PDB file of C-alpha atoms in Angstrom:
ATOM      1  CA  MET A   1     -32.461  45.758 -92.902  1.00 43.00           C
ATOM      2  CA  GLN A   2     -30.711  42.566 -91.825  1.00 43.00           C
ATOM      3  CA  ASN A   3     -33.884  41.297 -90.133  1.00 56.00           C
ATOM      4  CA  LYS A   4     -35.901  42.030 -93.289  1.00 54.00           C
ATOM      5  CA  VAL A   5     -33.494  40.024 -95.437  1.00 47.00           C
ATOM      6  CA  LYS A   6     -33.590  37.202 -92.898  1.00 53.00           C
ATOM      7  CA  ASP A   7     -37.418  37.201 -92.857  1.00 57.00           C
ATOM      8  CA  GLU A   8     -37.563  37.165 -96.665  1.00 56.00           C
ATOM      9  CA  PHE A   9     -35.070  34.286 -96.727  1.00 58.00           C
ATOM     10  CA  ILE A  10     -37.108  32.226 -94.253  1.00 62.00           C
ATOM     11  CA  SER A  11     -40.382  33.022 -96.030  1.00 60.00           C
ATOM     12  CA  THR A  12     -39.044  32.036 -99.453  1.00 58.00           C
ATOM     13  CA  LEU A  13     -37.333  28.944 -98.122  1.00 65.00           C
ATOM     14  CA  SER A  14     -40.514  27.835 -96.347  1.00 68.00           C
ATOM     15  CA  HIS A  15     -42.473  28.182 -99.586  1.00 60.00           C
ATOM     16  CA  GLU A  16     -39.840  26.290-101.581  1.00 65.00           C
ATOM     17  CA  ILE A  17     -39.813  23.424 -99.072  1.00 77.00           C
ATOM     18  CA  ARG A  18     -43.584  23.262 -98.650  1.00 76.00           C
ATOM     19  CA  THR A  19     -44.267  22.747-102.372  1.00 70.00           C
ATOM     20  CA  PRO A  20     -42.433  19.413-102.833  1.00 80.00           C
ATOM     21  CA  LEU A  21     -43.479  18.195 -99.384  1.00 86.00           C
ATOM     22  CA  THR A  22     -47.138  18.801-100.237  1.00 85.00           C
ATOM     23  CA  SER A  23     -46.760  16.812-103.462  1.00 83.00           C
ATOM     24  CA  ILE A  24     -44.950  13.945-101.724  1.00 89.00           C
ATOM     25  CA  LYS A  25     -47.582  13.734 -98.991  1.00 90.00           C
ATOM     26  CA  GLY A  26     -50.511  14.079-101.409  1.00 89.00           C
ATOM     27  CA  PHE A  27     -49.412  11.441-103.894  1.00 90.00           C
ATOM     28  CA  SER A  28     -48.292   9.063-101.124  1.00 93.00           C
ATOM     29  CA  LYS A  29     -51.756   9.315 -99.557  1.00 92.00           C
ATOM     30  CA  THR A  30     -53.419   8.771-102.932  1.00 92.00           C
ATOM     31  CA  ILE A  31     -51.451   5.567-103.486  1.00 93.00           C
ATOM     32  CA  LEU A  32     -52.094   4.251 -99.970  1.00 94.00           C
ATOM     33  CA  ASP A  33     -55.819   5.063-100.026  1.00 94.00           C
ATOM     34  CA  ASN A  34     -56.394   3.656-103.512  1.00 94.00           C
ATOM     35  CA  TRP A  35     -53.839   0.876-103.837  1.00 94.00           C
ATOM     36  CA  GLU A  36     -56.266  -1.789-105.047  1.00 92.00           C
ATOM     37  CA  ALA A  37     -58.092   0.562-107.429  1.00 92.00           C
ATOM     38  CA  LEU A  38     -54.974   1.947-109.123  1.00 93.00           C
ATOM     39  CA  ASP A  39     -53.452   0.145-112.096  1.00 93.00           C
ATOM     40  CA  ASP A  40     -49.690  -0.316-112.462  1.00 93.00           C
ATOM     41  CA  VAL A  41     -49.357   2.591-114.885  1.00 93.00           C
ATOM     42  CA  SER A  42     -50.952   5.021-112.410  1.00 91.00           C
ATOM     43  CA  LYS A  43     -48.893   3.691-109.516  1.00 92.00           C
ATOM     44  CA  LYS A  44     -45.695   4.108-111.514  1.00 92.00           C
ATOM     45  CA  LYS A  45     -46.721   7.638-112.537  1.00 89.00           C
ATOM     46  CA  PHE A  46     -47.424   8.700-108.955  1.00 90.00           C
ATOM     47  CA  LEU A  47     -44.231   7.087-107.638  1.00 92.00           C
ATOM     48  CA  ASN A  48     -42.199   8.909-110.288  1.00 87.00           C
ATOM     49  CA  ILE A  49     -43.727  12.197-109.141  1.00 86.00           C
ATOM     50  CA  ILE A  50     -42.804  11.362-105.540  1.00 89.00           C
ATOM     51  CA  LYS A  51     -39.236  10.574-106.625  1.00 87.00           C
ATOM     52  CA  GLU A  52     -38.950  13.808-108.638  1.00 80.00           C
ATOM     53  CA  GLN A  53     -40.240  15.886-105.734  1.00 81.00           C
ATOM     54  CA  SER A  54     -37.914  14.070-103.319  1.00 87.00           C
ATOM     55  CA  ASP A  55     -34.978  14.879-105.599  1.00 80.00           C
ATOM     56  CA  ARG A  56     -36.138  18.491-105.707  1.00 73.00           C
ATOM     57  CA  LEU A  57     -36.250  18.641-101.912  1.00 82.00           C
ATOM     58  CA  ILE A  58     -32.809  17.065-101.565  1.00 80.00           C
ATOM     59  CA  ASN A  59     -31.402  19.508-104.095  1.00 71.00           C
ATOM     60  CA  LEU A  60     -32.941  22.441-102.225  1.00 73.00           C
ATOM     61  CA  VAL A  61     -31.481  21.316 -98.892  1.00 76.00           C
ATOM     62  CA  GLU A  62     -28.056  20.844-100.482  1.00 71.00           C
ATOM     63  CA  ASN A  63     -28.250  24.310-102.029  1.00 67.00           C
ATOM     64  CA  VAL A  64     -29.177  25.918 -98.715  1.00 70.00           C
ATOM     65  CA  LEU A  65     -26.230  24.179 -97.044  1.00 71.00           C
ATOM     66  CA  ASN A  66     -23.971  25.355 -99.860  1.00 65.00           C
ATOM     67  CA  VAL A  67     -25.229  28.913 -99.426  1.00 65.00           C
ATOM     68  CA  ALA A  68     -24.249  28.776 -95.765  1.00 63.00           C
ATOM     69  CA  LYS A  69     -20.829  27.446 -96.712  1.00 60.00           C
ATOM     70  CA  SER A  70     -20.286  29.989 -99.474  1.00 53.00           C
ATOM     71  CA  GLU A  71     -21.032  32.870 -97.126  1.00 56.00           C
ATOM     72  CA  ASP A  72     -18.703  31.550 -94.422  1.00 55.00           C
ATOM     73  CA  GLU A  73     -15.215  30.205 -94.907  1.00 62.00           C
ATOM     74  CA  VAL A  74     -15.138  27.595 -97.666  1.00 68.00           C
ATOM     75  CA  ASP A  75     -12.195  25.254 -97.949  1.00 77.00           C
ATOM     76  CA  ILE A  76     -10.822  25.940-101.424  1.00 84.00           C
ATOM     77  CA  ILE A  77      -7.998  23.636-102.453  1.00 88.00           C
ATOM     78  CA  LEU A  78      -6.371  24.978-105.601  1.00 92.00           C
ATOM     79  CA  LYS A  79      -4.611  22.452-107.796  1.00 92.00           C
ATOM     80  CA  GLU A  80      -3.818  21.924-111.468  1.00 92.00           C
ATOM     81  CA  ILE A  81      -6.971  20.767-113.277  1.00 92.00           C
ATOM     82  CA  ASN A  82      -7.203  19.169-116.717  1.00 92.00           C
ATOM     83  CA  LEU A  83     -10.156  21.228-117.897  1.00 92.00           C
ATOM     84  CA  PRO A  84     -11.057  19.242-121.062  1.00 91.00           C
ATOM     85  CA  LEU A  85     -11.246  15.993-119.049  1.00 90.00           C
ATOM     86  CA  LEU A  86     -13.427  17.666-116.435  1.00 92.00           C
ATOM     87  CA  ILE A  87     -15.805  18.992-119.109  1.00 93.00           C
ATOM     88  CA  ASN A  88     -16.081  15.547-120.721  1.00 91.00           C
ATOM     89  CA  SER A  89     -16.899  14.016-117.348  1.00 88.00           C
ATOM     90  CA  ILE A  90     -19.589  16.607-116.629  1.00 91.00           C
ATOM     91  CA  VAL A  91     -21.238  16.137-120.029  1.00 91.00           C
ATOM     92  CA  GLU A  92     -21.401  12.372-119.493  1.00 89.00           C
ATOM     93  CA  ILE A  93     -23.166  12.965-116.163  1.00 85.00           C
ATOM     94  CA  VAL A  94     -25.680  15.411-117.639  1.00 87.00           C
ATOM     95  CA  LYS A  95     -26.434  13.153-120.619  1.00 87.00           C
ATOM     96  CA  ILE A  96     -28.009  10.620-118.281  1.00 78.00           C
ATOM     97  CA  ASN A  97     -30.935  12.953-117.537  1.00 80.00           C
ATOM     98  CA  TYR A  98     -30.986  14.869-120.828  1.00 86.00           C
ATOM     99  CA  LYS A  99     -30.805  12.219-123.533  1.00 86.00           C
ATOM    100  CA  ASP A 100     -32.598  14.509-126.006  1.00 90.00           C
ATOM    101  CA  LYS A 101     -29.822  17.104-125.965  1.00 93.00           C
ATOM    102  CA  ASN A 102     -27.044  17.305-128.519  1.00 93.00           C
ATOM    103  CA  PHE A 103     -23.801  18.437-126.882  1.00 94.00           C
ATOM    104  CA  LYS A 104     -21.347  20.170-129.190  1.00 93.00           C
ATOM    105  CA  ILE A 105     -17.973  20.460-127.503  1.00 91.00           C
ATOM    106  CA  ILE A 106     -15.199  22.595-128.975  1.00 88.00           C
ATOM    107  CA  LYS A 107     -12.030  22.575-126.917  1.00 76.00           C
ATOM    108  CA  ASN A 108      -8.292  22.751-126.827  1.00 70.00           C
ATOM    109  CA  THR A 109      -7.072  19.369-125.572  1.00 64.00           C
ATOM    110  CA  HIS A 110      -4.048  20.837-123.745  1.00 67.00           C
ATOM    111  CA  VAL A 111      -5.573  23.255-121.271  1.00 79.00           C
ATOM    112  CA  SER A 112      -4.757  23.331-117.566  1.00 87.00           C
ATOM    113  CA  SER A 113      -6.398  25.536-114.962  1.00 92.00           C
ATOM    114  CA  ILE A 114      -5.763  26.144-111.315  1.00 93.00           C
ATOM    115  CA  ALA A 115      -8.946  25.547-109.336  1.00 94.00           C
ATOM    116  CA  ASP A 116     -10.685  23.411-106.735  1.00 92.00           C
ATOM    117  CA  LYS A 117     -11.768  20.400-108.796  1.00 90.00           C
ATOM    118  CA  ASP A 118     -14.905  19.552-106.804  1.00 85.00           C
ATOM    119  CA  LYS A 119     -16.074  23.169-106.562  1.00 87.00           C
ATOM    120  CA  LEU A 120     -15.380  23.839-110.236  1.00 93.00           C
ATOM    121  CA  GLU A 121     -17.273  20.698-111.218  1.00 89.00           C
ATOM    122  CA  GLN A 122     -20.227  21.934-109.135  1.00 84.00           C
ATOM    123  CA  VAL A 123     -20.192  25.312-110.909  1.00 91.00           C
ATOM    124  CA  ILE A 124     -19.943  23.971-114.460  1.00 93.00           C
ATOM    125  CA  LEU A 125     -22.430  21.151-113.797  1.00 88.00           C
ATOM    126  CA  ASN A 126     -25.001  23.632-112.495  1.00 87.00           C
ATOM    127  CA  ILE A 127     -24.743  25.862-115.555  1.00 93.00           C
ATOM    128  CA  VAL A 128     -24.763  22.989-118.065  1.00 93.00           C
ATOM    129  CA  GLU A 129     -27.889  21.561-116.398  1.00 89.00           C
ATOM    130  CA  ASN A 130     -29.518  25.005-116.508  1.00 88.00           C
ATOM    131  CA  ALA A 131     -28.705  25.229-120.211  1.00 91.00           C
ATOM    132  CA  CYS A 132     -30.515  21.924-120.733  1.00 91.00           C
ATOM    133  CA  LYS A 133     -33.523  22.864-118.594  1.00 86.00           C
ATOM    134  CA  TYR A 134     -34.078  26.256-120.194  1.00 84.00           C
ATOM    135  CA  SER A 135     -33.434  25.381-123.836  1.00 84.00           C
ATOM    136  CA  ASP A 136     -37.065  24.438-124.380  1.00 75.00           C
ATOM    137  CA  GLN A 137     -37.422  22.301-127.535  1.00 81.00           C
ATOM    138  CA  TYR A 138     -33.990  23.277-128.898  1.00 88.00           C
ATOM    139  CA  PRO A 139     -31.601  20.286-128.668  1.00 92.00           C
ATOM    140  CA  ASP A 140     -28.188  21.912-129.147  1.00 93.00           C
ATOM    141  CA  ILE A 141     -25.996  22.759-126.166  1.00 94.00           C
ATOM    142  CA  GLU A 142     -22.689  24.298-127.216  1.00 95.00           C
ATOM    143  CA  ILE A 143     -19.680  24.119-124.902  1.00 95.00           C
ATOM    144  CA  LYS A 144     -16.507  25.868-125.997  1.00 94.00           C
ATOM    145  CA  LEU A 145     -13.159  26.117-124.240  1.00 93.00           C
ATOM    146  CA  GLU A 146     -10.649  28.787-125.151  1.00 91.00           C
ATOM    147  CA  THR A 147      -7.801  30.676-123.511  1.00 91.00           C
ATOM    148  CA  LYS A 148      -7.490  34.454-123.323  1.00 90.00           C
ATOM    149  CA  ASN A 149      -4.678  36.131-121.419  1.00 88.00           C
ATOM    150  CA  ASP A 150      -4.599  34.665-117.900  1.00 90.00           C
ATOM    151  CA  PHE A 151      -7.920  32.808-118.097  1.00 94.00           C
ATOM    152  CA  ASN A 152      -9.352  29.664-119.573  1.00 94.00           C
ATOM    153  CA  ILE A 153     -12.932  30.435-120.578  1.00 95.00           C
ATOM    154  CA  VAL A 154     -15.663  27.811-120.604  1.00 95.00           C
ATOM    155  CA  SER A 155     -18.582  29.005-122.727  1.00 95.00           C
ATOM    156  CA  ILE A 156     -21.925  27.226-122.258  1.00 95.00           C
ATOM    157  CA  LYS A 157     -24.572  28.245-124.777  1.00 94.00           C
ATOM    158  CA  ASN A 158     -28.185  27.189-125.255  1.00 92.00           C
ATOM    159  CA  TYR A 159     -30.964  28.308-127.580  1.00 91.00           C
ATOM    160  CA  GLY A 160     -34.638  28.901-126.922  1.00 82.00           C
ATOM    161  CA  SER A 161     -34.291  31.438-124.131  1.00 76.00           C
ATOM    162  CA  HIS A 162     -32.655  34.765-123.451  1.00 72.00           C
ATOM    163  CA  ILE A 163     -32.015  37.014-120.459  1.00 77.00           C
ATOM    164  CA  GLU A 164     -32.802  40.714-120.598  1.00 73.00           C
ATOM    165  CA  ALA A 165     -29.933  43.090-119.819  1.00 70.00           C
ATOM    166  CA  ASP A 166     -31.615  44.447-116.682  1.00 68.00           C
ATOM    167  CA  GLU A 167     -31.873  40.908-115.286  1.00 72.00           C
ATOM    168  CA  ALA A 168     -28.320  39.792-116.042  1.00 67.00           C
ATOM    169  CA  ASP A 169     -27.006  40.684-112.579  1.00 72.00           C
ATOM    170  CA  LYS A 170     -30.180  39.792-110.693  1.00 77.00           C
ATOM    171  CA  ILE A 171     -30.040  36.113-111.622  1.00 79.00           C
ATOM    172  CA  PHE A 172     -27.027  35.757-109.315  1.00 73.00           C
ATOM    173  CA  GLU A 173     -29.057  36.945-106.331  1.00 76.00           C
ATOM    174  CA  LYS A 174     -30.520  34.536-103.771  1.00 72.00           C
ATOM    175  CA  PHE A 175     -33.823  32.968-104.868  1.00 64.00           C
ATOM    176  CA  TYR A 176     -34.105  35.183-107.978  1.00 64.00           C
ATOM    177  CA  ARG A 177     -35.798  33.518-110.921  1.00 64.00           C
ATOM    178  CA  ILE A 178     -36.747  35.196-114.198  1.00 61.00           C
ATOM    179  CA  ASP A 179     -40.500  35.353-114.602  1.00 55.00           C
ATOM    180  CA  ASN A 180     -41.242  33.762-117.966  1.00 49.00           C
ATOM    181  CA  TYR A 181     -42.907  30.658-119.386  1.00 41.00           C
ATOM    182  CA  LEU A 182     -39.734  28.584-119.162  1.00 44.00           C
ATOM    183  CA  THR A 183     -39.026  29.230-115.491  1.00 49.00           C
ATOM    184  CA  SER A 184     -42.689  28.880-114.562  1.00 45.00           C
ATOM    185  CA  SER A 185     -42.684  25.351-115.988  1.00 47.00           C
ATOM    186  CA  THR A 186     -39.247  24.414-114.642  1.00 52.00           C
ATOM    187  CA  GLN A 187     -38.481  23.618-111.032  1.00 52.00           C
ATOM    188  CA  GLY A 188     -35.707  25.507-109.300  1.00 52.00           C
ATOM    189  CA  SER A 189     -34.803  27.198-106.047  1.00 53.00           C
ATOM    190  CA  GLY A 190     -33.029  30.256-107.429  1.00 65.00           C
ATOM    191  CA  LEU A 191     -29.886  29.381-105.458  1.00 72.00           C
ATOM    192  CA  GLY A 192     -27.735  27.558-108.016  1.00 78.00           C
ATOM    193  CA  LEU A 193     -26.298  30.602-109.789  1.00 85.00           C
ATOM    194  CA  TYR A 194     -25.822  32.468-106.517  1.00 83.00           C
ATOM    195  CA  ILE A 195     -23.698  29.574-105.256  1.00 82.00           C
ATOM    196  CA  ALA A 196     -21.851  29.236-108.583  1.00 87.00           C
ATOM    197  CA  LYS A 197     -20.854  32.916-108.628  1.00 89.00           C
ATOM    198  CA  ASN A 198     -19.600  32.789-105.047  1.00 86.00           C
ATOM    199  CA  LEU A 199     -17.562  29.650-105.602  1.00 87.00           C
ATOM    200  CA  ILE A 200     -15.957  30.745-108.863  1.00 93.00           C
ATOM    201  CA  GLU A 201     -14.966  34.094-107.349  1.00 92.00           C
ATOM    202  CA  LYS A 202     -13.334  32.277-104.420  1.00 89.00           C
ATOM    203  CA  MET A 203     -11.231  30.470-107.049  1.00 93.00           C
ATOM    204  CA  ASN A 204     -10.149  33.859-108.463  1.00 93.00           C
ATOM    205  CA  GLY A 205     -12.436  33.518-111.481  1.00 95.00           C
ATOM    206  CA  LYS A 206     -15.661  35.124-112.634  1.00 95.00           C
ATOM    207  CA  ILE A 207     -18.901  34.478-114.535  1.00 94.00           C
ATOM    208  CA  GLU A 208     -20.371  36.618-117.300  1.00 93.00           C
ATOM    209  CA  ILE A 209     -23.568  36.393-119.347  1.00 91.00           C
ATOM    210  CA  ASN A 210     -24.060  37.022-123.031  1.00 89.00           C
ATOM    211  CA  SER A 211     -27.687  36.815-124.152  1.00 85.00           C
ATOM    212  CA  ASP A 212     -29.470  37.910-127.313  1.00 82.00           C
ATOM    213  CA  ALA A 213     -33.220  38.171-127.876  1.00 81.00           C
ATOM    214  CA  LYS A 214     -32.988  38.303-131.678  1.00 83.00           C
ATOM    215  CA  GLU A 215     -30.914  35.129-131.979  1.00 84.00           C
ATOM    216  CA  ASN A 216     -32.706  33.677-128.938  1.00 86.00           C
ATOM    217  CA  PHE A 217     -29.716  32.337-127.034  1.00 88.00           C
ATOM    218  CA  THR A 218     -28.090  32.588-123.626  1.00 90.00           C
ATOM    219  CA  GLU A 219     -24.392  32.034-123.046  1.00 93.00           C
ATOM    220  CA  PHE A 220     -22.593  31.771-119.721  1.00 94.00           C
ATOM    221  CA  LEU A 221     -18.864  32.457-119.721  1.00 96.00           C
ATOM    222  CA  ILE A 222     -16.880  30.951-116.838  1.00 96.00           C
ATOM    223  CA  TYR A 223     -13.409  32.439-116.401  1.00 96.00           C
ATOM    224  CA  ILE A 224     -10.912  30.137-114.654  1.00 95.00           C
ATOM    225  CA  PRO A 225      -7.291  31.118-114.013  1.00 94.00           C
ATOM    226  CA  VAL A 226      -4.722  29.422-116.244  1.00 92.00           C
ATOM    227  CA  PHE A 227      -2.287  27.102-114.500  1.00 86.00           C
ATOM    228  CA  ASP A 228       1.048  28.844-114.911  1.00 75.00           C
ATOM    229  CA  PHE A 229       3.993  26.902-113.526  1.00 60.00           C
ATOM    230  CA  GLU A 230       6.230  29.942-113.110  1.00 60.00           C
ATOM    231  CA  THR A 231       3.615  31.885-111.151  1.00 59.00           C
ATOM    232  CA  ILE A 232       2.796  28.890-108.955  1.00 58.00           C
ATOM    233  CA  THR A 233       6.488  28.306-108.251  1.00 53.00           C
ATOM    234  CA  LYS A 234       6.884  31.903-107.097  1.00 55.00           C
ATOM    235  CA  LYS A 235       3.856  31.516-104.838  1.00 54.00           C
ATOM    236  CA  ILE A 236       5.288  28.353-103.252  1.00 47.00           C
ATOM    237  CA  LYS A 237       8.624  30.090-102.622  1.00 51.00           C
ATOM    238  CA  ALA A 238       6.724  32.966-101.005  1.00 55.00           C
ATOM    239  CA  GLY A 239       5.021  30.542 -98.637  1.00 53.00           C
ATOM    240  CA  GLY A 240       1.717  30.183-100.492  1.00 53.00           C
ATOM    241  CA  LYS A 241      -0.585  27.194-100.058  1.00 51.00           C
ATOM    242  CA  ASN A 242      -3.307  25.476-102.051  1.00 57.00           C
ATOM    243  CA  VAL A 243      -1.328  24.649-105.136  1.00 53.00           C
TER     244      VAL A 243
END
C-alpha cells in the first residue's frame, strides 16, 4: 500500500512538473528560432507565458517542500498574533495580482490569537488566493473575523463556485482537485489545501468548509485559538514553550 501511494505521488508530481517545463522550453525555443520575425507584442506575450509557467513551477516545488515539512517535524513557534493586522497585510499582498476583486472585510479590531505568524499567514494567503482564482467573474471576496468560545474564526467567502458535500473532505487530500470548468481552466498542484490543513492543525486549529450550490458560494472557516493570557501564564508556569 505504501509503495502504491509513493508511485502515485511520483507519477502525479512528474506530470505536474512536466507541464510547465514543456511550456517554458517550447516558448523559449519559439522566441529564439523566430526572434527577427516576431513583433514586440508577440515577444512580450510569449515571455509572459514563460514567466507564468516559471512561477507555477516555483510554487509547485515550494509546495512539495512544504508537504515534506508538514509530514515531518515542523517548527511551530506560537506567539500572540494581531489577527486583524495580519488579515489586512494579506489582502494588500493578494490585491497586487487580483486588482479586479472587491475585498469586503468585516472584523473586530481587538482580536488576538496564539499562532505561528508565518505559518498562519501561509494558510490564510493560500485560501484567499484560492477564493480569487475560483470566483470566476464574481468580484466580491468576503472576509469576516469573529470570535466564538475559544477560537477566532476567519471566514473567507467567494461566489461563482461551490463544493459538493462528498468532495468537502477530499479537497484536503494530496493532489486532489475538483473536476469542473473552473479547476480545468485554473492552474494548481492540489497541494495548497493539504498543506494548509496540516499547518493549522499543528497550531491547534482547524478548517471547515461551508458551500451552497443554490446560492453558488464557497466559504472556508479557519479556526485559530484565542490568545488567553491566563491560560498562557499557566502553561509557562508548567514549563511550556512556544508562547
